[in-house]
Amino acid sequence: MSDQRTRPATTAELESVLRRELTTDRWAAAETAYALAVLHREQGDWTASRVWVRQCLRLLDGFPADTEEQVATRRTAVGGVPIPAYLHEGVVRARFGDPG
């Protein structure tokens, strides 16, 4: 992945990171899927953004979400994309709406 101090990661770079995370750390993969949704939205690719929103929601499904500690993110940014302090279905839907 890119050095976050010089330039944001590309969507291709983040997709590569996510593929690795899917096998090792589902929570990190959810954070990366969220970042991909943001990047695609910023690029005006609403279809791809919705795909990544759905992926993020699938990855979050099954994680407990009863306390702030359970939904607190581990990273403040992924590939240069700011990640919310708390990540759960409500936050994702509030920021992106219904992904369809």
PDB file of N, CA and C in Angstrom:
ATOM      1  N   MET A   1       0.847  -1.174   0.000  1.00  0.00           N
ATOM      2  CA  MET A   1       0.000   0.000   0.000  1.00  0.00           C
ATOM      3  C   MET A   1       0.891   1.235   0.000  1.00  0.00           C
ATOM      4  N   SER A   2       0.332   2.348  -0.375  1.00  0.00           N
ATOM      5  CA  SER A   2       1.103   3.572  -0.500  1.00  0.00           C
ATOM      6  C   SER A   2       1.457   4.135   0.869  1.00  0.00           C
ATOM      7  N   ASP A   3       2.449   4.998   0.869  1.00  0.00           N
ATOM      8  CA  ASP A   3       2.795   5.751   2.060  1.00  0.00           C
ATOM      9  C   ASP A   3       1.734   6.831   2.213  1.00  0.00           C
ATOM     10  N   GLN A   4       0.989   6.778   3.317  1.00  0.00           N
ATOM     11  CA  GLN A   4      -0.145   7.686   3.486  1.00  0.00           C
ATOM     12  C   GLN A   4       0.294   9.143   3.583  1.00  0.00           C
ATOM     13  N   ARG A   5       1.574   9.403   3.830  1.00  0.00           N
ATOM     14  CA  ARG A   5       2.041  10.785   3.918  1.00  0.00           C
ATOM     15  C   ARG A   5       2.242  11.399   2.547  1.00  0.00           C
ATOM     16  N   THR A   6       2.368  10.597   1.502  1.00  0.00           N
ATOM     17  CA  THR A   6       2.653  11.144   0.182  1.00  0.00           C
ATOM     18  C   THR A   6       1.437  11.164  -0.733  1.00  0.00           C
ATOM     19  N   ARG A   7       0.627  10.118  -0.691  1.00  0.00           N
ATOM     20  CA  ARG A   7      -0.573  10.093  -1.528  1.00  0.00           C
ATOM     21  C   ARG A   7      -1.526   9.037  -0.984  1.00  0.00           C
ATOM     22  N   PRO A   8      -2.809   9.250  -1.226  1.00  0.00           N
ATOM     23  CA  PRO A   8      -3.770   8.218  -0.812  1.00  0.00           C
ATOM     24  C   PRO A   8      -3.582   6.946  -1.637  1.00  0.00           C
ATOM     25  N   ALA A   9      -3.979   5.837  -1.082  1.00  0.00           N
ATOM     26  CA  ALA A   9      -3.930   4.567  -1.805  1.00  0.00           C
ATOM     27  C   ALA A   9      -4.928   4.592  -2.950  1.00  0.00           C
ATOM     28  N   THR A  10      -4.634   3.822  -3.982  1.00  0.00           N
ATOM     29  CA  THR A  10      -5.592   3.663  -5.071  1.00  0.00           C
ATOM     30  C   THR A  10      -6.608   2.606  -4.675  1.00  0.00           C
ATOM     31  N   THR A  11      -7.703   2.555  -5.391  1.00  0.00           N
ATOM     32  CA  THR A  11      -8.692   1.522  -5.110  1.00  0.00           C
ATOM     33  C   THR A  11      -8.106   0.138  -5.355  1.00  0.00           C
ATOM     34  N   ALA A  12      -7.266  -0.005  -6.376  1.00  0.00           N
ATOM     35  CA  ALA A  12      -6.639  -1.303  -6.653  1.00  0.00           C
ATOM     36  C   ALA A  12      -5.742  -1.735  -5.491  1.00  0.00           C
ATOM     37  N   GLU A  13      -4.993  -0.793  -4.936  1.00  0.00           N
ATOM     38  CA  GLU A  13      -4.142  -1.114  -3.787  1.00  0.00           C
ATOM     39  C   GLU A  13      -4.983  -1.558  -2.596  1.00  0.00           C
ATOM     40  N   LEU A  14      -6.056  -0.841  -2.337  1.00  0.00           N
ATOM     41  CA  LEU A  14      -6.911  -1.206  -1.197  1.00  0.00           C
ATOM     42  C   LEU A  14      -7.609  -2.542  -1.425  1.00  0.00           C
ATOM     43  N   GLU A  15      -8.001  -2.817  -2.659  1.00  0.00           N
ATOM     44  CA  GLU A  15      -8.618  -4.120  -2.936  1.00  0.00           C
ATOM     45  C   GLU A  15      -7.629  -5.248  -2.668  1.00  0.00           C
ATOM     46  N   SER A  16      -6.363  -5.051  -2.987  1.00  0.00           N
ATOM     47  CA  SER A  16      -5.339  -6.047  -2.714  1.00  0.00           C
ATOM     48  C   SER A  16      -5.170  -6.247  -1.203  1.00  0.00           C
ATOM     49  N   VAL A  17      -5.154  -5.162  -0.469  1.00  0.00           N
ATOM     50  CA  VAL A  17      -5.051  -5.232   0.990  1.00  0.00           C
ATOM     51  C   VAL A  17      -6.259  -5.981   1.559  1.00  0.00           C
ATOM     52  N   LEU A  18      -7.435  -5.652   1.062  1.00  0.00           N
ATOM     53  CA  LEU A  18      -8.653  -6.293   1.561  1.00  0.00           C
ATOM     54  C   LEU A  18      -8.632  -7.799   1.323  1.00  0.00           C
ATOM     55  N   ARG A  19      -8.147  -8.225   0.174  1.00  0.00           N
ATOM     56  CA  ARG A  19      -8.074  -9.674  -0.098  1.00  0.00           C
ATOM     57  C   ARG A  19      -7.218 -10.381   0.947  1.00  0.00           C
ATOM     58  N   ARG A  20      -6.112  -9.785   1.332  1.00  0.00           N
ATOM     59  CA  ARG A  20      -5.271 -10.375   2.383  1.00  0.00           C
ATOM     60  C   ARG A  20      -5.987 -10.350   3.729  1.00  0.00           C
ATOM     61  N   GLU A  21      -6.627  -9.236   4.032  1.00  0.00           N
ATOM     62  CA  GLU A  21      -7.314  -9.102   5.321  1.00  0.00           C
ATOM     63  C   GLU A  21      -8.463 -10.088   5.458  1.00  0.00           C
ATOM     64  N   LEU A  22      -9.113 -10.417   4.362  1.00  0.00           N
ATOM     65  CA  LEU A  22     -10.232 -11.365   4.426  1.00  0.00           C
ATOM     66  C   LEU A  22      -9.805 -12.714   4.997  1.00  0.00           C
ATOM     67  N   THR A  23      -8.548 -13.066   4.821  1.00  0.00           N
ATOM     68  CA  THR A  23      -8.068 -14.358   5.319  1.00  0.00           C
ATOM     69  C   THR A  23      -7.488 -14.267   6.719  1.00  0.00           C
ATOM     70  N   THR A  24      -7.236 -13.048   7.196  1.00  0.00           N
ATOM     71  CA  THR A  24      -6.560 -12.915   8.486  1.00  0.00           C
ATOM     72  C   THR A  24      -7.303 -12.085   9.526  1.00  0.00           C
ATOM     73  N   ASP A  25      -8.100 -11.101   9.091  1.00  0.00           N
ATOM     74  CA  ASP A  25      -8.687 -10.152  10.047  1.00  0.00           C
ATOM     75  C   ASP A  25      -9.952  -9.529   9.448  1.00  0.00           C
ATOM     76  N   ARG A  26     -11.093 -10.137   9.756  1.00  0.00           N
ATOM     77  CA  ARG A  26     -12.355  -9.690   9.167  1.00  0.00           C
ATOM     78  C   ARG A  26     -12.699  -8.253   9.570  1.00  0.00           C
ATOM     79  N   TRP A  27     -12.354  -7.847  10.794  1.00  0.00           N
ATOM     80  CA  TRP A  27     -12.656  -6.470  11.222  1.00  0.00           C
ATOM     81  C   TRP A  27     -11.857  -5.474  10.379  1.00  0.00           C
ATOM     82  N   ALA A  28     -10.572  -5.733  10.172  1.00  0.00           N
ATOM     83  CA  ALA A  28      -9.750  -4.858   9.328  1.00  0.00           C
ATOM     84  C   ALA A  28     -10.316  -4.821   7.909  1.00  0.00           C
ATOM     85  N   ALA A  29     -10.786  -5.958   7.417  1.00  0.00           N
ATOM     86  CA  ALA A  29     -11.383  -6.005   6.080  1.00  0.00           C
ATOM     87  C   ALA A  29     -12.627  -5.117   6.012  1.00  0.00           C
ATOM     88  N   ALA A  30     -13.415  -5.087   7.074  1.00  0.00           N
ATOM     89  CA  ALA A  30     -14.600  -4.213   7.094  1.00  0.00           C
ATOM     90  C   ALA A  30     -14.184  -2.748   7.030  1.00  0.00           C
ATOM     91  N   GLU A  31     -13.127  -2.387   7.764  1.00  0.00           N
ATOM     92  CA  GLU A  31     -12.634  -1.008   7.708  1.00  0.00           C
ATOM     93  C   GLU A  31     -12.141  -0.669   6.299  1.00  0.00           C
ATOM     94  N   THR A  32     -11.462  -1.601   5.669  1.00  0.00           N
ATOM     95  CA  THR A  32     -10.953  -1.374   4.315  1.00  0.00           C
ATOM     96  C   THR A  32     -12.091  -1.295   3.301  1.00  0.00           C
ATOM     97  N   ALA A  33     -13.110  -2.132   3.457  1.00  0.00           N
ATOM     98  CA  ALA A  33     -14.283  -2.053   2.572  1.00  0.00           C
ATOM     99  C   ALA A  33     -14.951  -0.690   2.705  1.00  0.00           C
ATOM    100  N   TYR A  34     -15.037  -0.182   3.933  1.00  0.00           N
ATOM    101  CA  TYR A  34     -15.595   1.149   4.158  1.00  0.00           C
ATOM    102  C   TYR A  34     -14.768   2.190   3.392  1.00  0.00           C
ATOM    103  N   ALA A  35     -13.434   2.099   3.504  1.00  0.00           N
ATOM    104  CA  ALA A  35     -12.558   3.045   2.796  1.00  0.00           C
ATOM    105  C   ALA A  35     -12.763   2.959   1.284  1.00  0.00           C
ATOM    106  N   LEU A  36     -12.918   1.750   0.766  1.00  0.00           N
ATOM    107  CA  LEU A  36     -13.174   1.588  -0.671  1.00  0.00           C
ATOM    108  C   LEU A  36     -14.498   2.225  -1.067  1.00  0.00           C
ATOM    109  N   ALA A  37     -15.511   2.098  -0.241  1.00  0.00           N
ATOM    110  CA  ALA A  37     -16.803   2.732  -0.534  1.00  0.00           C
ATOM    111  C   ALA A  37     -16.654   4.247  -0.602  1.00  0.00           C
ATOM    112  N   VAL A  38     -15.889   4.802   0.325  1.00  0.00           N
ATOM    113  CA  VAL A  38     -15.656   6.249   0.332  1.00  0.00           C
ATOM    114  C   VAL A  38     -14.887   6.682  -0.920  1.00  0.00           C
ATOM    115  N   LEU A  39     -13.802   5.982  -1.226  1.00  0.00           N
ATOM    116  CA  LEU A  39     -12.999   6.352  -2.405  1.00  0.00           C
ATOM    117  C   LEU A  39     -13.816   6.315  -3.689  1.00  0.00           C
ATOM    118  N   HIS A  40     -14.585   5.255  -3.873  1.00  0.00           N
ATOM    119  CA  HIS A  40     -15.395   5.159  -5.098  1.00  0.00           C
ATOM    120  C   HIS A  40     -16.455   6.262  -5.140  1.00  0.00           C
ATOM    121  N   ARG A  41     -17.044   6.581  -3.996  1.00  0.00           N
ATOM    122  CA  ARG A  41     -18.027   7.668  -3.962  1.00  0.00           C
ATOM    123  C   ARG A  41     -17.357   8.988  -4.331  1.00  0.00           C
ATOM    124  N   GLU A  42     -16.167   9.233  -3.779  1.00  0.00           N
ATOM    125  CA  GLU A  42     -15.451  10.474  -4.091  1.00  0.00           C
ATOM    126  C   GLU A  42     -15.080  10.565  -5.569  1.00  0.00           C
ATOM    127  N   GLN A  43     -14.880   9.421  -6.206  1.00  0.00           N
ATOM    128  CA  GLN A  43     -14.552   9.378  -7.632  1.00  0.00           C
ATOM    129  C   GLN A  43     -15.808   9.424  -8.506  1.00  0.00           C
ATOM    130  N   GLY A  44     -16.980   9.447  -7.879  1.00  0.00           N
ATOM    131  CA  GLY A  44     -18.227   9.515  -8.624  1.00  0.00           C
ATOM    132  C   GLY A  44     -18.724   8.173  -9.128  1.00  0.00           C
ATOM    133  N   ASP A  45     -18.116   7.090  -8.690  1.00  0.00           N
ATOM    134  CA  ASP A  45     -18.540   5.752  -9.118  1.00  0.00           C
ATOM    135  C   ASP A  45     -19.508   5.193  -8.080  1.00  0.00           C
ATOM    136  N   TRP A  46     -20.764   5.591  -8.202  1.00  0.00           N
ATOM    137  CA  TRP A  46     -21.788   5.232  -7.206  1.00  0.00           C
ATOM    138  C   TRP A  46     -22.063   3.737  -7.197  1.00  0.00           C
ATOM    139  N   THR A  47     -21.995   3.096  -8.344  1.00  0.00           N
ATOM    140  CA  THR A  47     -22.243   1.653  -8.404  1.00  0.00           C
ATOM    141  C   THR A  47     -21.191   0.895  -7.612  1.00  0.00           C
ATOM    142  N   ALA A  48     -19.932   1.200  -7.841  1.00  0.00           N
ATOM    143  CA  ALA A  48     -18.855   0.527  -7.099  1.00  0.00           C
ATOM    144  C   ALA A  48     -18.927   0.875  -5.613  1.00  0.00           C
ATOM    145  N   SER A  49     -19.264   2.119  -5.305  1.00  0.00           N
ATOM    146  CA  SER A  49     -19.384   2.512  -3.905  1.00  0.00           C
ATOM    147  C   SER A  49     -20.424   1.648  -3.193  1.00  0.00           C
ATOM    148  N   ARG A  50     -21.579   1.450  -3.830  1.00  0.00           N
ATOM    149  CA  ARG A  50     -22.641   0.624  -3.219  1.00  0.00           C
ATOM    150  C   ARG A  50     -22.192  -0.820  -3.043  1.00  0.00           C
ATOM    151  N   VAL A  51     -21.414  -1.333  -3.998  1.00  0.00           N
ATOM    152  CA  VAL A  51     -20.877  -2.696  -3.877  1.00  0.00           C
ATOM    153  C   VAL A  51     -20.035  -2.802  -2.606  1.00  0.00           C
ATOM    154  N   TRP A  52     -19.172  -1.812  -2.361  1.00  0.00           N
ATOM    155  CA  TRP A  52     -18.308  -1.853  -1.191  1.00  0.00           C
ATOM    156  C   TRP A  52     -19.065  -1.587   0.097  1.00  0.00           C
ATOM    157  N   VAL A  53     -20.125  -0.782   0.027  1.00  0.00           N
ATOM    158  CA  VAL A  53     -20.979  -0.599   1.211  1.00  0.00           C
ATOM    159  C   VAL A  53     -21.609  -1.940   1.595  1.00  0.00           C
ATOM    160  N   ARG A  54     -22.143  -2.655   0.607  1.00  0.00           N
ATOM    161  CA  ARG A  54     -22.738  -3.972   0.895  1.00  0.00           C
ATOM    162  C   ARG A  54     -21.699  -4.928   1.467  1.00  0.00           C
ATOM    163  N   GLN A  55     -20.494  -4.910   0.906  1.00  0.00           N
ATOM    164  CA  GLN A  55     -19.421  -5.780   1.412  1.00  0.00           C
ATOM    165  C   GLN A  55     -19.087  -5.413   2.857  1.00  0.00           C
ATOM    166  N   CYS A  56     -18.987  -4.145   3.145  1.00  0.00           N
ATOM    167  CA  CYS A  56     -18.700  -3.699   4.505  1.00  0.00           C
ATOM    168  C   CYS A  56     -19.784  -4.184   5.461  1.00  0.00           C
ATOM    169  N   LEU A  57     -21.043  -4.026   5.072  1.00  0.00           N
ATOM    170  CA  LEU A  57     -22.153  -4.474   5.926  1.00  0.00           C
ATOM    171  C   LEU A  57     -22.115  -5.987   6.140  1.00  0.00           C
ATOM    172  N   ARG A  58     -21.790  -6.747   5.093  1.00  0.00           N
ATOM    173  CA  ARG A  58     -21.670  -8.213   5.246  1.00  0.00           C
ATOM    174  C   ARG A  58     -20.556  -8.563   6.225  1.00  0.00           C
ATOM    175  N   LEU A  59     -19.452  -7.863   6.117  1.00  0.00           N
ATOM    176  CA  LEU A  59     -18.326  -8.139   7.005  1.00  0.00           C
ATOM    177  C   LEU A  59     -18.646  -7.766   8.454  1.00  0.00           C
ATOM    178  N   LEU A  60     -19.402  -6.709   8.645  1.00  0.00           N
ATOM    179  CA  LEU A  60     -19.773  -6.293   9.999  1.00  0.00           C
ATOM    180  C   LEU A  60     -20.814  -7.211  10.618  1.00  0.00           C
ATOM    181  N   ASP A  61     -21.598  -7.871   9.775  1.00  0.00           N
ATOM    182  CA  ASP A  61     -22.641  -8.763  10.273  1.00  0.00           C
ATOM    183  C   ASP A  61     -22.013  -9.863  11.130  1.00  0.00           C
ATOM    184  N   GLY A  62     -22.539 -10.048  12.292  1.00  0.00           N
ATOM    185  CA  GLY A  62     -22.036 -11.079  13.181  1.00  0.00           C
ATOM    186  C   GLY A  62     -21.119 -10.543  14.275  1.00  0.00           C
ATOM    187  N   PHE A  63     -20.567  -9.353  14.069  1.00  0.00           N
ATOM    188  CA  PHE A  63     -19.795  -8.741  15.142  1.00  0.00           C
ATOM    189  C   PHE A  63     -20.768  -8.162  16.165  1.00  0.00           C
ATOM    190  N   PRO A  64     -20.470  -8.289  17.449  1.00  0.00           N
ATOM    191  CA  PRO A  64     -21.340  -7.658  18.448  1.00  0.00           C
ATOM    192  C   PRO A  64     -21.284  -6.148  18.305  1.00  0.00           C
ATOM    193  N   ALA A  65     -22.397  -5.506  18.561  1.00  0.00           N
ATOM    194  CA  ALA A  65     -22.467  -4.048  18.418  1.00  0.00           C
ATOM    195  C   ALA A  65     -23.273  -3.439  19.557  1.00  0.00           C
ATOM    196  N   ASP A  66     -23.084  -3.983  20.754  1.00  0.00           N
ATOM    197  CA  ASP A  66     -23.869  -3.523  21.899  1.00  0.00           C
ATOM    198  C   ASP A  66     -23.185  -2.401  22.670  1.00  0.00           C
ATOM    199  N   THR A  67     -21.875  -2.293  22.575  1.00  0.00           N
ATOM    200  CA  THR A  67     -21.142  -1.271  23.315  1.00  0.00           C
ATOM    201  C   THR A  67     -20.208  -0.520  22.375  1.00  0.00           C
ATOM    202  N   GLU A  68     -19.775   0.660  22.814  1.00  0.00           N
ATOM    203  CA  GLU A  68     -18.823   1.437  22.018  1.00  0.00           C
ATOM    204  C   GLU A  68     -17.519   0.675  21.832  1.00  0.00           C
ATOM    205  N   GLU A  69     -17.096  -0.038  22.844  1.00  0.00           N
ATOM    206  CA  GLU A  69     -15.849  -0.808  22.727  1.00  0.00           C
ATOM    207  C   GLU A  69     -15.933  -1.849  21.615  1.00  0.00           C
ATOM    208  N   GLN A  70     -17.105  -2.434  21.427  1.00  0.00           N
ATOM    209  CA  GLN A  70     -17.266  -3.474  20.408  1.00  0.00           C
ATOM    210  C   GLN A  70     -17.252  -2.924  18.993  1.00  0.00           C
ATOM    211  N   VAL A  71     -17.602  -1.665  18.820  1.00  0.00           N
ATOM    212  CA  VAL A  71     -17.659  -1.087  17.473  1.00  0.00           C
ATOM    213  C   VAL A  71     -16.571  -0.048  17.224  1.00  0.00           C
ATOM    214  N   ALA A  72     -15.666   0.133  18.186  1.00  0.00           N
ATOM    215  CA  ALA A  72     -14.579   1.095  18.021  1.00  0.00           C
ATOM    216  C   ALA A  72     -13.611   0.593  16.951  1.00  0.00           C
ATOM    217  N   THR A  73     -13.265   1.481  16.052  1.00  0.00           N
ATOM    218  CA  THR A  73     -12.333   1.108  14.997  1.00  0.00           C
ATOM    219  C   THR A  73     -10.912   1.093  15.554  1.00  0.00           C
ATOM    220  N   ARG A  74     -10.056   0.345  14.884  1.00  0.00           N
ATOM    221  CA  ARG A  74      -8.653   0.226  15.307  1.00  0.00           C
ATOM    222  C   ARG A  74      -7.765   1.240  14.615  1.00  0.00           C
ATOM    223  N   ARG A  75      -8.200   1.705  13.451  1.00  0.00           N
ATOM    224  CA  ARG A  75      -7.380   2.633  12.663  1.00  0.00           C
ATOM    225  C   ARG A  75      -8.147   3.931  12.465  1.00  0.00           C
ATOM    226  N   THR A  76      -7.426   5.027  12.392  1.00  0.00           N
ATOM    227  CA  THR A  76      -8.068   6.313  12.132  1.00  0.00           C
ATOM    228  C   THR A  76      -8.231   6.568  10.646  1.00  0.00           C
ATOM    229  N   ALA A  77      -7.407   5.879   9.844  1.00  0.00           N
ATOM    230  CA  ALA A  77      -7.477   6.019   8.390  1.00  0.00           C
ATOM    231  C   ALA A  77      -6.992   4.728   7.743  1.00  0.00           C
ATOM    232  N   VAL A  78      -7.524   4.475   6.561  1.00  0.00           N
ATOM    233  CA  VAL A  78      -7.091   3.326   5.755  1.00  0.00           C
ATOM    234  C   VAL A  78      -6.781   3.864   4.365  1.00  0.00           C
ATOM    235  N   GLY A  79      -5.534   3.748   3.963  1.00  0.00           N
ATOM    236  CA  GLY A  79      -5.143   4.235   2.640  1.00  0.00           C
ATOM    237  C   GLY A  79      -5.376   5.718   2.441  1.00  0.00           C
ATOM    238  N   GLY A  80      -5.324   6.480   3.535  1.00  0.00           N
ATOM    239  CA  GLY A  80      -5.553   7.917   3.459  1.00  0.00           C
ATOM    240  C   GLY A  80      -7.009   8.327   3.624  1.00  0.00           C
ATOM    241  N   VAL A  81      -7.908   7.353   3.744  1.00  0.00           N
ATOM    242  CA  VAL A  81      -9.335   7.637   3.935  1.00  0.00           C
ATOM    243  C   VAL A  81      -9.639   7.607   5.424  1.00  0.00           C
ATOM    244  N   PRO A  82     -10.173   8.707   5.986  1.00  0.00           N
ATOM    245  CA  PRO A  82     -10.531   8.699   7.402  1.00  0.00           C
ATOM    246  C   PRO A  82     -11.617   7.652   7.693  1.00  0.00           C
ATOM    247  N   ILE A  83     -11.429   6.931   8.778  1.00  0.00           N
ATOM    248  CA  ILE A  83     -12.389   5.920   9.223  1.00  0.00           C
ATOM    249  C   ILE A  83     -13.092   6.472  10.461  1.00  0.00           C
ATOM    250  N   PRO A  84     -14.408   6.322  10.556  1.00  0.00           N
ATOM    251  CA  PRO A  84     -15.098   6.833  11.749  1.00  0.00           C
ATOM    252  C   PRO A  84     -14.606   6.120  13.007  1.00  0.00           C
ATOM    253  N   ALA A  85     -14.731   6.773  14.132  1.00  0.00           N
ATOM    254  CA  ALA A  85     -14.281   6.192  15.410  1.00  0.00           C
ATOM    255  C   ALA A  85     -15.054   4.925  15.746  1.00  0.00           C
ATOM    256  N   TYR A  86     -16.296   4.870  15.299  1.00  0.00           N
ATOM    257  CA  TYR A  86     -17.143   3.703  15.545  1.00  0.00           C
ATOM    258  C   TYR A  86     -17.698   3.226  14.208  1.00  0.00           C
ATOM    259  N   LEU A  87     -17.636   1.919  13.988  1.00  0.00           N
ATOM    260  CA  LEU A  87     -18.094   1.363  12.720  1.00  0.00           C
ATOM    261  C   LEU A  87     -19.108   0.257  13.001  1.00  0.00           C
ATOM    262  N   HIS A  88     -20.336   0.496  12.573  1.00  0.00           N
ATOM    263  CA  HIS A  88     -21.406  -0.493  12.679  1.00  0.00           C
ATOM    264  C   HIS A  88     -22.440  -0.168  11.612  1.00  0.00           C
ATOM    265  N   GLU A  89     -23.412  -1.037  11.476  1.00  0.00           N
ATOM    266  CA  GLU A  89     -24.407  -0.889  10.409  1.00  0.00           C
ATOM    267  C   GLU A  89     -25.037   0.498  10.398  1.00  0.00           C
ATOM    268  N   GLY A  90     -25.400   1.027  11.555  1.00  0.00           N
ATOM    269  CA  GLY A  90     -26.043   2.333  11.620  1.00  0.00           C
ATOM    270  C   GLY A  90     -25.171   3.451  11.069  1.00  0.00           C
ATOM    271  N   VAL A  91     -23.896   3.414  11.383  1.00  0.00           N
ATOM    272  CA  VAL A  91     -22.966   4.425  10.880  1.00  0.00           C
ATOM    273  C   VAL A  91     -22.843   4.320   9.363  1.00  0.00           C
ATOM    274  N   VAL A  92     -22.695   3.104   8.873  1.00  0.00           N
ATOM    275  CA  VAL A  92     -22.535   2.907   7.428  1.00  0.00           C
ATOM    276  C   VAL A  92     -23.784   3.383   6.692  1.00  0.00           C
ATOM    277  N   ARG A  93     -24.948   2.999   7.175  1.00  0.00           N
ATOM    278  CA  ARG A  93     -26.194   3.419   6.515  1.00  0.00           C
ATOM    279  C   ARG A  93     -26.420   4.926   6.622  1.00  0.00           C
ATOM    280  N   ALA A  94     -26.015   5.531   7.729  1.00  0.00           N
ATOM    281  CA  ALA A  94     -26.166   6.981   7.879  1.00  0.00           C
ATOM    282  C   ALA A  94     -25.283   7.730   6.876  1.00  0.00           C
ATOM    283  N   ARG A  95     -24.131   7.193   6.583  1.00  0.00           N
ATOM    284  CA  ARG A  95     -23.199   7.869   5.685  1.00  0.00           C
ATOM    285  C   ARG A  95     -23.443   7.563   4.215  1.00  0.00           C
ATOM    286  N   PHE A  96     -24.019   6.397   3.932  1.00  0.00           N
ATOM    287  CA  PHE A  96     -24.169   5.984   2.529  1.00  0.00           C
ATOM    288  C   PHE A  96     -25.619   5.734   2.114  1.00  0.00           C
ATOM    289  N   GLY A  97     -26.538   5.654   3.060  1.00  0.00           N
ATOM    290  CA  GLY A  97     -27.910   5.315   2.718  1.00  0.00           C
ATOM    291  C   GLY A  97     -28.051   3.822   2.470  1.00  0.00           C
ATOM    292  N   ASP A  98     -29.163   3.447   1.895  1.00  0.00           N
ATOM    293  CA  ASP A  98     -29.424   2.045   1.607  1.00  0.00           C
ATOM    294  C   ASP A  98     -28.659   1.637   0.351  1.00  0.00           C
ATOM    295  N   PRO A  99     -27.764   0.634   0.469  1.00  0.00           N
ATOM    296  CA  PRO A  99     -26.954   0.279  -0.691  1.00  0.00           C
ATOM    297  C   PRO A  99     -27.713  -0.488  -1.770  1.00  0.00           C
ATOM    298  N   GLY A 100     -28.958  -0.792  -1.506  1.00  0.00           N
ATOM    299  CA  GLY A 100     -29.780  -1.465  -2.507  1.00  0.00           C
ATOM    300  C   GLY A 100     -29.565  -2.912  -2.688  1.00  0.00           C
TER     301      GLY A 100
END
